[in-house]
Amino acid sequence: MWIERLDASHALAYRELMLEAYDRHPQAFTSSVRERAAMPLSWWESRLTGKLDVVFGAFEAGRLAGIVGLAFEPREKARHKTTLFGMYVSAEFRQHGLGRQLVQAALAEAQTHPTLKVIQLTVTAGNEPAFNLYQRCGFIQFGLEPLAVRVGEDYFDKIHMWREL
Amino acid sequence: MWIERLDASHALAYRELMLEAYDRHPQAFTSSVRERAAMPLSWWESRLTGKLDVVFGAFEAGRLAGIVGLAFEPREKARHKTTLFGMYVSAEFRQHGLGRQLVQAALAEAQTHPTLKVIQLTVTAGNEPAFNLYQRCGFIQFGLEPLAVRVGEDYFDKIHMWREL
């Protein structure tokens, strides 16, 4: 297993894994598989090469098995904050500790940016494995957003978490 | 006094009032006066004419005295939510009830959109007049974001609020 920063050459594999995530866990992500499947490959490339995003991938046996992103803030009064987003480990690669290693990779990257002081994320209420993982990695809940995500006729709350870097 | 929806013809007055707000109350807004003063007038026009924003102005004696915006969400799983932003009443027009009328105008507009179910906002911790106004208008705190805004060397927390429409 290794973790590396993704670039444009990983766009196809990144697209495939994110669409799997959106499709299998619609309540966990604000993006929908339908919206994202319609995006051209150049859109996925730009996610991997944009100045305000960094995406890491975990590879097992040469295959992309898990992903996590960091989004930076353009405005100067928010530039001390970064957001962990798009965290996913493919079902067949769970229970290998990949999730924890991806979060640690994101934290290590954030800590190389001297202007960053805070990292935030959201997790859908009820997703105990993810919530527990983030807690073990030092994240603390600072809010519970009601009706944060709508999937069909159902609404799900989101827990907002943060930690200092 | 009247309240109306702003359009491109109000861009100069809107720019002037927002720059006053950013300059006098830097801890209350994530945008900074320096960043926004550098924007061309077309940027302010686009704030007033974009598909995902609606801005209302309160006029006193024909002058723009207060403003409030509503931002809509492009992604389908978040399209039931709107965010109240950029609320400001010029110092010389305070204590006239303009703030409350602006919030009511934003709520009334939101209620005309049948897909909307939730309205959210943030307010800097310690801004008691604004927090109390939002509470009187039915908003409830759902989070307290630590170190949300940096102004020079100082950090300010932000209260996250919501109400159903």
Short mmCIF file of C-alpha atoms in Angstrom, two decimals:
data_model
loop_
_atom_site.label_atom_id
_atom_site.label_comp_id
_atom_site.label_asym_id
_atom_site.label_seq_id
_atom_site.Cartn_x
_atom_site.Cartn_y
_atom_site.Cartn_z
CA MET A 1 0.00 0.00 0.00
CA TRP A 2 1.17 3.50 -0.72
CA ILE A 3 -0.35 6.96 -0.65
CA GLU A 4 0.50 9.62 -3.21
CA ARG A 5 -0.80 12.91 -4.42
CA LEU A 6 -3.01 12.49 -7.48
CA ASP A 7 -2.48 14.42 -10.71
CA ALA A 8 -4.20 14.65 -14.09
CA SER A 9 -2.98 11.18 -15.03
CA HIS A 10 -5.22 9.71 -12.29
CA ALA A 11 -8.40 11.44 -13.46
CA LEU A 12 -10.09 8.31 -14.85
CA ALA A 13 -9.45 6.22 -11.73
CA TYR A 14 -10.43 9.14 -9.48
CA ARG A 15 -13.67 9.62 -11.42
CA GLU A 16 -14.51 5.92 -11.16
CA LEU A 17 -13.96 5.77 -7.39
CA MET A 18 -15.87 9.00 -6.65
CA LEU A 19 -18.83 7.86 -8.79
CA GLU A 20 -18.85 4.57 -6.85
CA ALA A 21 -18.88 6.60 -3.61
CA TYR A 22 -21.73 8.89 -4.73
CA ASP A 23 -23.72 5.93 -6.04
CA ARG A 24 -23.36 3.62 -3.02
CA HIS A 25 -23.52 6.27 -0.25
CA PRO A 26 -25.75 9.09 -1.50
CA GLN A 27 -26.42 10.40 2.02
CA ALA A 28 -22.69 10.80 2.72
CA PHE A 29 -21.93 13.29 -0.07
CA THR A 30 -23.53 16.53 -1.22
CA SER A 31 -22.64 15.81 -4.83
CA SER A 32 -24.84 13.29 -6.64
CA VAL A 33 -23.73 10.54 -8.98
CA ARG A 34 -26.03 11.88 -11.70
CA GLU A 35 -24.55 15.39 -11.57
CA ARG A 36 -20.97 14.18 -11.42
CA ALA A 37 -21.29 11.43 -14.05
CA ALA A 38 -22.29 14.17 -16.50
CA MET A 39 -19.01 16.05 -16.00
CA PRO A 40 -16.35 15.74 -18.71
CA LEU A 41 -13.01 14.16 -17.87
CA SER A 42 -11.43 17.63 -17.97
CA TRP A 43 -13.54 18.55 -14.92
CA TRP A 44 -12.03 15.64 -12.95
CA GLU A 45 -8.57 16.60 -14.16
CA SER A 46 -9.13 20.13 -12.92
CA ARG A 47 -10.08 18.80 -9.46
CA LEU A 48 -6.66 17.12 -9.36
CA THR A 49 -4.66 20.08 -10.68
CA GLY A 50 -6.46 23.18 -9.37
CA LYS A 51 -4.59 25.60 -7.11
CA LEU A 52 -7.17 25.35 -4.32
CA ASP A 53 -7.40 21.54 -4.13
CA VAL A 54 -5.02 18.72 -3.25
CA VAL A 55 -6.19 15.10 -3.59
CA PHE A 56 -4.41 12.02 -2.21
CA GLY A 57 -4.99 8.45 -3.26
CA ALA A 58 -4.26 5.20 -1.45
CA PHE A 59 -3.15 2.42 -3.78
CA GLU A 60 -3.41 -1.30 -3.04
CA ALA A 61 -1.83 -3.75 -5.52
CA GLY A 62 -1.46 -0.83 -7.91
CA ARG A 63 -5.18 0.03 -7.83
CA LEU A 64 -6.69 3.26 -6.49
CA ALA A 65 -8.48 2.04 -3.32
CA GLY A 66 -9.18 5.23 -1.36
CA ILE A 67 -9.14 9.01 -1.72
CA VAL A 68 -9.23 12.17 0.33
CA GLY A 69 -9.08 15.84 -0.64
CA LEU A 70 -8.04 19.12 0.94
CA ALA A 71 -9.66 22.36 -0.20
CA PHE A 72 -7.98 25.69 0.50
CA GLU A 73 -9.63 29.09 0.88
CA PRO A 74 -9.01 31.97 -1.51
CA ARG A 75 -10.07 34.83 0.79
CA GLU A 76 -7.36 36.21 3.10
CA LYS A 77 -9.50 36.15 6.26
CA ALA A 78 -10.19 32.42 5.76
CA ARG A 79 -6.79 31.37 4.42
CA HIS A 80 -5.87 29.85 7.80
CA LYS A 81 -8.56 27.18 7.26
CA THR A 82 -8.65 24.09 5.05
CA THR A 83 -11.45 21.57 4.51
CA LEU A 84 -11.04 17.82 4.27
CA PHE A 85 -13.48 16.55 1.60
CA GLY A 86 -14.31 13.59 -0.62
CA MET A 87 -13.01 10.91 1.77
CA TYR A 88 -13.78 7.39 0.52
CA VAL A 89 -12.38 3.87 0.75
CA SER A 90 -13.75 1.29 -1.68
CA ALA A 91 -15.76 -1.45 0.03
CA GLU A 92 -13.36 -4.26 -0.84
CA PHE A 93 -10.44 -2.42 0.78
CA ARG A 94 -12.06 -1.58 4.13
CA GLN A 95 -10.69 -2.71 7.50
CA HIS A 96 -7.12 -2.29 6.22
CA GLY A 97 -6.59 1.04 8.01
CA LEU A 98 -6.63 2.98 4.74
CA GLY A 99 -9.07 5.60 6.04
CA ARG A 100 -6.84 6.50 8.95
CA GLN A 101 -3.78 6.67 6.71
CA LEU A 102 -5.60 8.93 4.26
CA VAL A 103 -6.64 11.31 7.05
CA GLN A 104 -3.07 11.31 8.36
CA ALA A 105 -1.77 12.11 4.86
CA ALA A 106 -4.18 15.04 4.63
CA LEU A 107 -3.12 16.26 8.09
CA ALA A 108 0.56 15.94 7.22
CA GLU A 109 0.02 17.92 4.00
CA ALA A 110 -1.94 20.62 5.86
CA GLN A 111 0.86 20.90 8.42
CA THR A 112 3.37 21.74 5.69
CA HIS A 113 1.44 24.97 4.96
CA PRO A 114 2.62 27.47 7.59
CA THR A 115 -0.39 29.76 7.11
CA LEU A 116 -2.87 26.98 7.99
CA LYS A 117 -4.12 26.79 11.56
CA VAL A 118 -7.44 24.92 11.31
CA ILE A 119 -8.79 21.89 9.44
CA GLN A 120 -12.53 21.25 9.16
CA LEU A 121 -14.81 18.56 7.77
CA THR A 122 -18.43 17.45 7.81
CA VAL A 123 -19.76 13.93 8.29
CA THR A 124 -23.34 12.77 7.93
CA ALA A 125 -24.97 12.13 11.31
CA GLY A 126 -25.27 8.39 11.90
CA ASN A 127 -22.10 7.47 9.99
CA GLU A 128 -20.45 6.15 13.14
CA PRO A 129 -17.38 4.54 11.53
CA ALA A 130 -16.40 7.82 9.85
CA PHE A 131 -17.26 9.94 12.91
CA ASN A 132 -15.19 7.67 15.16
CA LEU A 133 -12.26 7.70 12.73
CA TYR A 134 -12.24 11.51 12.67
CA GLN A 135 -12.46 11.64 16.47
CA ARG A 136 -9.49 9.26 16.75
CA CYS A 137 -7.61 11.63 14.42
CA GLY A 138 -8.24 14.56 16.78
CA PHE A 139 -11.32 16.17 15.25
CA ILE A 140 -13.90 17.69 17.61
CA GLN A 141 -17.58 18.32 16.84
CA PHE A 142 -18.52 22.02 16.73
CA GLY A 143 -21.97 21.84 15.23
CA LEU A 144 -24.87 19.67 14.09
CA GLU A 145 -26.47 21.02 10.91
CA PRO A 146 -30.13 19.99 10.59
CA LEU A 147 -31.49 18.83 7.23
CA ALA A 148 -28.09 19.31 5.62
CA VAL A 149 -28.45 16.84 2.73
CA ARG A 150 -31.55 15.76 0.83
CA VAL A 151 -31.64 12.35 -0.84
CA GLY A 152 -34.98 11.85 -2.57
CA GLU A 153 -37.57 12.58 0.13
CA ASP A 154 -35.17 12.00 3.02
CA TYR A 155 -33.10 14.59 4.87
CA PHE A 156 -29.90 13.89 6.79
CA ASP A 157 -28.14 16.03 9.39
CA LYS A 158 -24.42 16.75 9.18
CA ILE A 159 -21.91 16.94 12.00
CA HIS A 160 -19.33 19.74 11.59
CA MET A 161 -15.89 18.95 13.02
CA TRP A 162 -12.58 20.79 13.35
CA ARG A 163 -9.10 20.44 14.77
CA GLU A 164 -6.09 22.70 15.15
CA LEU A 165 -3.08 21.88 13.02
CA MET B 1 -38.41 53.66 3.59
CA TRP B 2 -38.82 50.95 1.03
CA ILE B 3 -37.11 47.64 0.26
CA GLU B 4 -36.54 46.42 -3.27
CA ARG B 5 -34.52 43.83 -5.09
CA LEU B 6 -31.28 45.29 -6.42
CA ASP B 7 -30.22 44.96 -10.06
CA ALA B 8 -27.20 46.01 -12.12
CA SER B 9 -28.26 49.67 -11.92
CA HIS B 10 -27.53 49.59 -8.16
CA ALA B 11 -24.01 48.22 -8.48
CA LEU B 12 -22.21 51.47 -7.56
CA ALA B 13 -24.31 52.09 -4.44
CA TYR B 14 -24.09 48.40 -3.47
CA ARG B 15 -20.30 48.47 -3.86
CA GLU B 16 -20.03 51.61 -1.72
CA LEU B 17 -22.12 50.21 1.12
CA MET B 18 -20.40 46.80 1.16
CA LEU B 19 -16.95 48.43 1.18
CA GLU B 20 -18.08 50.57 4.15
CA ALA B 21 -19.23 47.38 5.89
CA TYR B 22 -15.96 45.50 5.23
CA ASP B 23 -13.89 48.52 6.28
CA ARG B 24 -15.73 49.35 9.52
CA HIS B 25 -16.50 45.79 10.68
CA PRO B 26 -13.68 43.55 9.43
CA GLN B 27 -14.42 40.83 11.98
CA ALA B 28 -18.04 40.54 10.79
CA PHE B 29 -17.30 39.55 7.18
CA THR B 30 -15.04 36.97 5.57
CA SER B 31 -14.39 39.24 2.59
CA SER B 32 -11.90 42.05 3.17
CA VAL B 33 -12.19 45.64 1.97
CA ARG B 34 -8.83 45.36 0.20
CA GLU B 35 -9.87 42.29 -1.81
CA ARG B 36 -13.27 43.66 -2.70
CA ALA B 37 -12.15 47.23 -3.50
CA ALA B 38 -9.94 45.71 -6.21
CA MET B 39 -12.91 44.12 -7.98
CA PRO B 40 -14.20 45.80 -11.15
CA LEU B 41 -17.72 47.19 -11.21
CA SER B 42 -18.75 44.27 -13.43
CA TRP B 43 -18.05 41.94 -10.48
CA TRP B 44 -20.54 43.87 -8.32
CA GLU B 45 -23.05 43.86 -11.16
CA SER B 46 -22.71 40.09 -11.44
CA ARG B 47 -23.45 39.74 -7.69
CA LEU B 48 -26.74 41.54 -8.35
CA THR B 49 -27.70 39.64 -11.50
CA GLY B 50 -26.31 36.12 -10.98
CA LYS B 51 -28.71 33.17 -11.02
CA LEU B 52 -27.58 31.95 -7.59
CA ASP B 53 -27.85 35.28 -5.70
CA VAL B 54 -30.65 37.68 -4.82
CA VAL B 55 -29.82 40.97 -3.06
CA PHE B 56 -32.31 43.32 -1.41
CA GLY B 57 -31.69 46.94 -0.50
CA ALA B 58 -33.44 49.17 2.04
CA PHE B 59 -33.74 52.78 0.86
CA GLU B 60 -34.19 55.80 3.12
CA ALA B 61 -34.79 59.19 1.51
CA GLY B 62 -33.83 57.62 -1.80
CA ARG B 63 -30.41 56.42 -0.51
CA LEU B 64 -29.31 52.81 -0.15
CA ALA B 65 -29.16 52.39 3.63
CA GLY B 66 -29.05 48.63 4.16
CA ILE B 67 -28.54 45.38 2.28
CA VAL B 68 -29.01 41.64 2.60
CA GLY B 69 -28.37 38.77 0.21
CA LEU B 70 -29.66 35.24 -0.36
CA ALA B 71 -27.38 32.65 -1.95
CA PHE B 72 -28.87 29.52 -3.51
CA GLU B 73 -27.20 26.15 -3.95
CA PRO B 74 -26.45 24.62 -7.34
CA ARG B 75 -26.20 20.96 -6.27
CA GLU B 76 -29.45 19.02 -6.14
CA LYS B 77 -28.89 17.52 -2.68
CA ALA B 78 -28.42 21.02 -1.22
CA ARG B 79 -31.03 22.87 -3.29
CA HIS B 80 -33.44 22.89 -0.33
CA LYS B 81 -31.07 25.26 1.50
CA THR B 82 -30.36 28.97 1.09
CA THR B 83 -27.85 31.18 2.91
CA LEU B 84 -28.50 34.71 4.13
CA PHE B 85 -25.30 36.74 3.57
CA GLY B 86 -23.92 40.27 3.38
CA MET B 87 -26.35 41.81 5.88
CA TYR B 88 -25.47 45.42 6.70
CA VAL B 89 -27.19 48.63 7.77
CA SER B 90 -25.18 51.85 7.49
CA ALA B 91 -24.35 53.40 10.89
CA GLU B 92 -26.43 56.54 10.35
CA PHE B 93 -29.57 54.48 9.63
CA ARG B 94 -29.44 52.15 12.65
CA GLN B 95 -32.21 51.88 15.25
CA HIS B 96 -34.85 52.38 12.54
CA GLY B 97 -35.75 48.69 12.34
CA LEU B 98 -34.14 48.32 8.92
CA GLY B 99 -32.22 45.18 9.88
CA ARG B 100 -35.38 43.35 10.88
CA GLN B 101 -37.18 44.44 7.73
CA LEU B 102 -34.27 43.26 5.58
CA VAL B 103 -34.28 39.83 7.26
CA GLN B 104 -38.06 39.64 6.80
CA ALA B 105 -37.67 40.52 3.10
CA ALA B 106 -35.11 37.74 2.70
CA LEU B 107 -37.40 35.27 4.51
CA ALA B 108 -40.38 36.31 2.39
CA GLU B 109 -38.35 35.83 -0.80
CA ALA B 110 -37.10 32.43 0.37
CA GLN B 111 -40.67 31.36 1.12
CA THR B 112 -41.68 32.01 -2.49
CA HIS B 113 -39.32 29.22 -3.63
CA PRO B 114 -41.24 25.98 -3.07
CA THR B 115 -38.10 23.83 -3.16
CA LEU B 116 -36.52 25.69 -0.23
CA LYS B 117 -36.92 24.23 3.24
CA VAL B 118 -34.01 25.68 5.25
CA ILE B 119 -32.30 29.07 5.58
CA GLN B 120 -28.89 29.40 7.23
CA LEU B 121 -26.50 32.17 8.21
CA THR B 122 -23.37 32.81 10.24
CA VAL B 123 -22.74 35.64 12.68
CA THR B 124 -19.46 36.48 14.40
CA ALA B 125 -19.49 35.48 18.07
CA GLY B 126 -19.83 38.56 20.25
CA ASN B 127 -21.98 40.51 17.76
CA GLU B 128 -24.93 40.52 20.15
CA PRO B 129 -27.18 42.97 18.25
CA ALA B 130 -27.02 40.82 15.10
CA PHE B 131 -27.34 37.53 17.00
CA ASN B 132 -30.37 38.83 18.91
CA LEU B 133 -31.98 40.12 15.71
CA TYR B 134 -31.59 36.72 14.04
CA GLN B 135 -32.98 34.97 17.12
CA ARG B 136 -36.01 37.28 17.10
CA CYS B 137 -36.49 36.32 13.43
CA GLY B 138 -36.63 32.63 14.36
CA PHE B 139 -33.06 31.51 13.74
CA ILE B 140 -31.58 28.88 16.08
CA GLN B 141 -27.89 28.28 16.74
CA PHE B 142 -26.63 24.91 15.49
CA GLY B 143 -22.88 25.37 15.84
CA LEU B 144 -20.02 27.52 17.07
CA GLU B 145 -17.10 27.47 14.63
CA PRO B 146 -13.77 28.16 16.38
CA LEU B 147 -11.23 30.51 14.74
CA ALA B 148 -13.57 31.10 11.81
CA VAL B 149 -12.26 34.50 10.69
CA ARG B 150 -8.77 35.97 10.94
CA VAL B 151 -8.32 39.75 11.09
CA GLY B 152 -4.63 40.60 11.35
CA GLU B 153 -3.37 38.56 14.30
CA ASP B 154 -6.81 38.08 15.82
CA TYR B 155 -9.21 35.18 15.33
CA PHE B 156 -12.97 35.30 15.81
CA ASP B 157 -15.44 32.44 16.24
CA LYS B 158 -18.63 32.25 14.20
CA ILE B 159 -22.06 31.15 15.30
CA HIS B 160 -23.94 29.06 12.69
CA MET B 161 -27.72 29.49 12.70
CA TRP B 162 -30.65 28.03 10.79
CA ARG B 163 -34.44 28.09 10.61
CA GLU B 164 -37.05 26.19 8.68
CA LEU B 165 -38.96 28.13 6.04
#
